[in-house]
DNA sequence: AAAACTGCGGCAG
DNA sequence: CTGCCGCAGTTTT
């Protein structure tokens, strides 16, 4: 059975103000494709997200925009505690990334796991570094909660989004407070 | 095809 | 504590 490829994949973008700055996101017919946050203004947010969808046709879907906007607002406000079963556009991910992201998504709200733990869960305990590499490219934080993955002995390590480790800590704090 | 990267981890000094 | 390899996957030459 052959599956047909959809001829066009219009992208919807949206921005919303949250407790973690302005958030911008891009959604295709498959689901959420990109998401960034901590922007100081809606213009900044829009500019950045436009870069991620260069060349793709835009469309408007108020329903999609408001649904996602609300989710981000609630998550960063502390009332939404799970992005489970939310559609993600995984088209551009490698197999390894899919496996990593899937596993990371199963870390419960407010909990953490180490890169090594994720790696051994995937079947190769030596792949911790590769896990970090994959998480660095997380296209949809905080939906894939890469902030819940920390180093084995030290408490913290990098976080590539604007705000770095401090931001990572702030998000974990948010989750802890609303546990 | 090879080398150079990483949000790691573990084991030396 | 710091430094140094080995590791696996991705990106860049």
mmCIF file with all atom_site columns, C-alpha atoms in Angstrom, chain A residues 38-128:
data_model
loop_
_atom_site.group_PDB
_atom_site.id
_atom_site.type_symbol
_atom_site.label_atom_id
_atom_site.label_alt_id
_atom_site.label_comp_id
_atom_site.label_asym_id
_atom_site.label_entity_id
_atom_site.label_seq_id
_atom_site.pdbx_PDB_ins_code
_atom_site.Cartn_x
_atom_site.Cartn_y
_atom_site.Cartn_z
_atom_site.occupancy
_atom_site.B_iso_or_equiv
_atom_site.pdbx_formal_charge
_atom_site.auth_seq_id
_atom_site.auth_comp_id
_atom_site.auth_asym_id
_atom_site.auth_atom_id
_atom_site.pdbx_PDB_model_num
ATOM 1  C CA . UNK A 1 38  ? 11.645 34.335 25.273 1.00 0.00 ? 38  UNK A CA 1
ATOM 2  C CA . UNK A 1 39  ? 11.267 37.065 22.686 1.00 0.00 ? 39  UNK A CA 1
ATOM 3  C CA . UNK A 1 40  ? 10.923 40.639 23.971 1.00 0.00 ? 40  UNK A CA 1
ATOM 4  C CA . UNK A 1 41  ? 8.344  41.643 21.393 1.00 0.00 ? 41  UNK A CA 1
ATOM 5  C CA . UNK A 1 42  ? 5.867  40.098 18.971 1.00 0.00 ? 42  UNK A CA 1
ATOM 6  C CA . UNK A 1 43  ? 7.867  41.446 16.045 1.00 0.00 ? 43  UNK A CA 1
ATOM 7  C CA . UNK A 1 44  ? 10.998 39.680 17.169 1.00 0.00 ? 44  UNK A CA 1
ATOM 8  C CA . UNK A 1 45  ? 9.054  36.505 17.647 1.00 0.00 ? 45  UNK A CA 1
ATOM 9  C CA . UNK A 1 46  ? 7.522  36.670 14.206 1.00 0.00 ? 46  UNK A CA 1
ATOM 10 C CA . UNK A 1 47  ? 10.817 37.428 12.507 1.00 0.00 ? 47  UNK A CA 1
ATOM 11 C CA . UNK A 1 48  ? 12.489 34.441 14.056 1.00 0.00 ? 48  UNK A CA 1
ATOM 12 C CA . UNK A 1 49  ? 9.795  31.970 13.245 1.00 0.00 ? 49  UNK A CA 1
ATOM 13 C CA . UNK A 1 50  ? 9.629  33.194 9.670  1.00 0.00 ? 50  UNK A CA 1
ATOM 14 C CA . UNK A 1 51  ? 13.244 32.200 9.257  1.00 0.00 ? 51  UNK A CA 1
ATOM 15 C CA . UNK A 1 52  ? 12.409 28.615 10.085 1.00 0.00 ? 52  UNK A CA 1
ATOM 16 C CA . UNK A 1 53  ? 9.794  28.275 7.398  1.00 0.00 ? 53  UNK A CA 1
ATOM 17 C CA . UNK A 1 54  ? 11.591 30.064 4.620  1.00 0.00 ? 54  UNK A CA 1
ATOM 18 C CA . UNK A 1 55  ? 9.986  29.412 1.299  1.00 0.00 ? 55  UNK A CA 1
ATOM 19 C CA . UNK A 1 56  ? 6.975  27.583 2.593  1.00 0.00 ? 56  UNK A CA 1
ATOM 20 C CA . UNK A 1 57  ? 3.537  28.906 1.742  1.00 0.00 ? 57  UNK A CA 1
ATOM 21 C CA . UNK A 1 58  ? 1.677  30.530 4.572  1.00 0.00 ? 58  UNK A CA 1
ATOM 22 C CA . UNK A 1 59  ? -1.916 30.115 5.491  1.00 0.00 ? 59  UNK A CA 1
ATOM 23 C CA . UNK A 1 60  ? -4.224 31.286 8.223  1.00 0.00 ? 60  UNK A CA 1
ATOM 24 C CA . UNK A 1 61  ? -6.136 29.001 10.448 1.00 0.00 ? 61  UNK A CA 1
ATOM 25 C CA . UNK A 1 62  ? -7.532 30.839 13.423 1.00 0.00 ? 62  UNK A CA 1
ATOM 26 C CA . UNK A 1 63  ? -8.456 27.641 15.082 1.00 0.00 ? 63  UNK A CA 1
ATOM 27 C CA . UNK A 1 64  ? -4.954 26.232 14.979 1.00 0.00 ? 64  UNK A CA 1
ATOM 28 C CA . UNK A 1 65  ? -3.459 29.520 16.073 1.00 0.00 ? 65  UNK A CA 1
ATOM 29 C CA . UNK A 1 66  ? -5.712 29.964 19.069 1.00 0.00 ? 66  UNK A CA 1
ATOM 30 C CA . UNK A 1 67  ? -5.407 26.358 20.160 1.00 0.00 ? 67  UNK A CA 1
ATOM 31 C CA . UNK A 1 68  ? -1.627 26.476 20.248 1.00 0.00 ? 68  UNK A CA 1
ATOM 32 C CA . UNK A 1 69  ? -1.523 29.959 21.676 1.00 0.00 ? 69  UNK A CA 1
ATOM 33 C CA . UNK A 1 70  ? -3.643 28.878 24.562 1.00 0.00 ? 70  UNK A CA 1
ATOM 34 C CA . UNK A 1 71  ? -1.488 25.834 25.208 1.00 0.00 ? 71  UNK A CA 1
ATOM 35 C CA . UNK A 1 72  ? 1.692  27.888 25.401 1.00 0.00 ? 72  UNK A CA 1
ATOM 36 C CA . UNK A 1 73  ? 0.079  30.497 27.575 1.00 0.00 ? 73  UNK A CA 1
ATOM 37 C CA . UNK A 1 74  ? -1.144 27.830 29.956 1.00 0.00 ? 74  UNK A CA 1
ATOM 38 C CA . UNK A 1 75  ? 2.077  25.871 30.006 1.00 0.00 ? 75  UNK A CA 1
ATOM 39 C CA . UNK A 1 76  ? 4.208  28.882 30.806 1.00 0.00 ? 76  UNK A CA 1
ATOM 40 C CA . UNK A 1 77  ? 1.607  30.014 33.286 1.00 0.00 ? 77  UNK A CA 1
ATOM 41 C CA . UNK A 1 78  ? 1.923  26.708 35.093 1.00 0.00 ? 78  UNK A CA 1
ATOM 42 C CA . UNK A 1 79  ? -1.532 25.289 34.513 1.00 0.00 ? 79  UNK A CA 1
ATOM 43 C CA . UNK A 1 80  ? -0.826 23.023 31.560 1.00 0.00 ? 80  UNK A CA 1
ATOM 44 C CA . UNK A 1 81  ? 1.288  20.069 32.583 1.00 0.00 ? 81  UNK A CA 1
ATOM 45 C CA . UNK A 1 82  ? 1.334  17.841 29.568 1.00 0.00 ? 82  UNK A CA 1
ATOM 46 C CA . UNK A 1 83  ? 1.802  18.187 25.834 1.00 0.00 ? 83  UNK A CA 1
ATOM 47 C CA . UNK A 1 84  ? 1.021  14.543 25.319 1.00 0.00 ? 84  UNK A CA 1
ATOM 48 C CA . UNK A 1 85  ? -0.810 13.478 22.218 1.00 0.00 ? 85  UNK A CA 1
ATOM 49 C CA . UNK A 1 86  ? -0.247 16.772 20.562 1.00 0.00 ? 86  UNK A CA 1
ATOM 50 C CA . UNK A 1 87  ? 0.566  16.483 16.856 1.00 0.00 ? 87  UNK A CA 1
ATOM 51 C CA . UNK A 1 88  ? 4.148  17.210 15.894 1.00 0.00 ? 88  UNK A CA 1
ATOM 52 C CA . UNK A 1 89  ? 5.531  17.499 12.403 1.00 0.00 ? 89  UNK A CA 1
ATOM 53 C CA . UNK A 1 90  ? 8.445  15.094 12.563 1.00 0.00 ? 90  UNK A CA 1
ATOM 54 C CA . UNK A 1 91  ? 9.126  15.154 8.847  1.00 0.00 ? 91  UNK A CA 1
ATOM 55 C CA . UNK A 1 92  ? 12.618 16.581 9.134  1.00 0.00 ? 92  UNK A CA 1
ATOM 56 C CA . UNK A 1 93  ? 13.765 14.463 12.051 1.00 0.00 ? 93  UNK A CA 1
ATOM 57 C CA . UNK A 1 94  ? 16.235 11.605 11.787 1.00 0.00 ? 94  UNK A CA 1
ATOM 58 C CA . UNK A 1 95  ? 15.283 8.223  13.179 1.00 0.00 ? 95  UNK A CA 1
ATOM 59 C CA . UNK A 1 96  ? 17.548 8.777  16.115 1.00 0.00 ? 96  UNK A CA 1
ATOM 60 C CA . UNK A 1 97  ? 15.974 12.116 16.865 1.00 0.00 ? 97  UNK A CA 1
ATOM 61 C CA . UNK A 1 98  ? 12.537 10.571 16.771 1.00 0.00 ? 98  UNK A CA 1
ATOM 62 C CA . UNK A 1 99  ? 13.550 7.970  19.300 1.00 0.00 ? 99  UNK A CA 1
ATOM 63 C CA . UNK A 1 100 ? 15.228 10.498 21.571 1.00 0.00 ? 100 UNK A CA 1
ATOM 64 C CA . UNK A 1 101 ? 12.356 12.950 21.438 1.00 0.00 ? 101 UNK A CA 1
ATOM 65 C CA . UNK A 1 102 ? 9.829  10.224 22.069 1.00 0.00 ? 102 UNK A CA 1
ATOM 66 C CA . UNK A 1 103 ? 11.698 9.085  25.140 1.00 0.00 ? 103 UNK A CA 1
ATOM 67 C CA . UNK A 1 104 ? 12.236 12.569 26.452 1.00 0.00 ? 104 UNK A CA 1
ATOM 68 C CA . UNK A 1 105 ? 8.549  13.242 26.128 1.00 0.00 ? 105 UNK A CA 1
ATOM 69 C CA . UNK A 1 106 ? 7.899  10.450 28.556 1.00 0.00 ? 106 UNK A CA 1
ATOM 70 C CA . UNK A 1 107 ? 9.757  12.194 31.365 1.00 0.00 ? 107 UNK A CA 1
ATOM 71 C CA . UNK A 1 108 ? 7.019  13.323 33.731 1.00 0.00 ? 108 UNK A CA 1
ATOM 72 C CA . UNK A 1 109 ? 6.293  16.970 34.458 1.00 0.00 ? 109 UNK A CA 1
ATOM 73 C CA . UNK A 1 110 ? 8.679  18.331 37.059 1.00 0.00 ? 110 UNK A CA 1
ATOM 74 C CA . UNK A 1 111 ? 11.045 15.338 36.872 1.00 0.00 ? 111 UNK A CA 1
ATOM 75 C CA . UNK A 1 112 ? 14.464 15.054 35.294 1.00 0.00 ? 112 UNK A CA 1
ATOM 76 C CA . UNK A 1 113 ? 16.644 12.420 33.674 1.00 0.00 ? 113 UNK A CA 1
ATOM 77 C CA . UNK A 1 114 ? 20.266 12.371 32.569 1.00 0.00 ? 114 UNK A CA 1
ATOM 78 C CA . UNK A 1 115 ? 21.539 12.185 29.014 1.00 0.00 ? 115 UNK A CA 1
ATOM 79 C CA . UNK A 1 116 ? 23.041 8.823  29.841 1.00 0.00 ? 116 UNK A CA 1
ATOM 80 C CA . UNK A 1 117 ? 19.774 7.484  31.164 1.00 0.00 ? 117 UNK A CA 1
ATOM 81 C CA . UNK A 1 118 ? 18.016 8.387  27.962 1.00 0.00 ? 118 UNK A CA 1
ATOM 82 C CA . UNK A 1 119 ? 20.839 6.798  25.996 1.00 0.00 ? 119 UNK A CA 1
ATOM 83 C CA . UNK A 1 120 ? 20.664 3.478  27.788 1.00 0.00 ? 120 UNK A CA 1
ATOM 84 C CA . UNK A 1 121 ? 16.937 3.511  27.499 1.00 0.00 ? 121 UNK A CA 1
ATOM 85 C CA . UNK A 1 122 ? 17.449 3.670  23.758 1.00 0.00 ? 122 UNK A CA 1
ATOM 86 C CA . UNK A 1 123 ? 19.717 0.657  23.909 1.00 0.00 ? 123 UNK A CA 1
ATOM 87 C CA . UNK A 1 124 ? 23.174 2.207  23.879 1.00 0.00 ? 124 UNK A CA 1
ATOM 88 C CA . UNK A 1 125 ? 24.444 3.691  27.098 1.00 0.00 ? 125 UNK A CA 1
ATOM 89 C CA . UNK A 1 126 ? 27.365 5.230  25.274 1.00 0.00 ? 126 UNK A CA 1
ATOM 90 C CA . UNK A 1 127 ? 25.209 7.464  23.167 1.00 0.00 ? 127 UNK A CA 1
ATOM 91 C CA . UNK A 1 128 ? 24.743 10.087 25.834 1.00 0.00 ? 128 UNK A CA 1
#
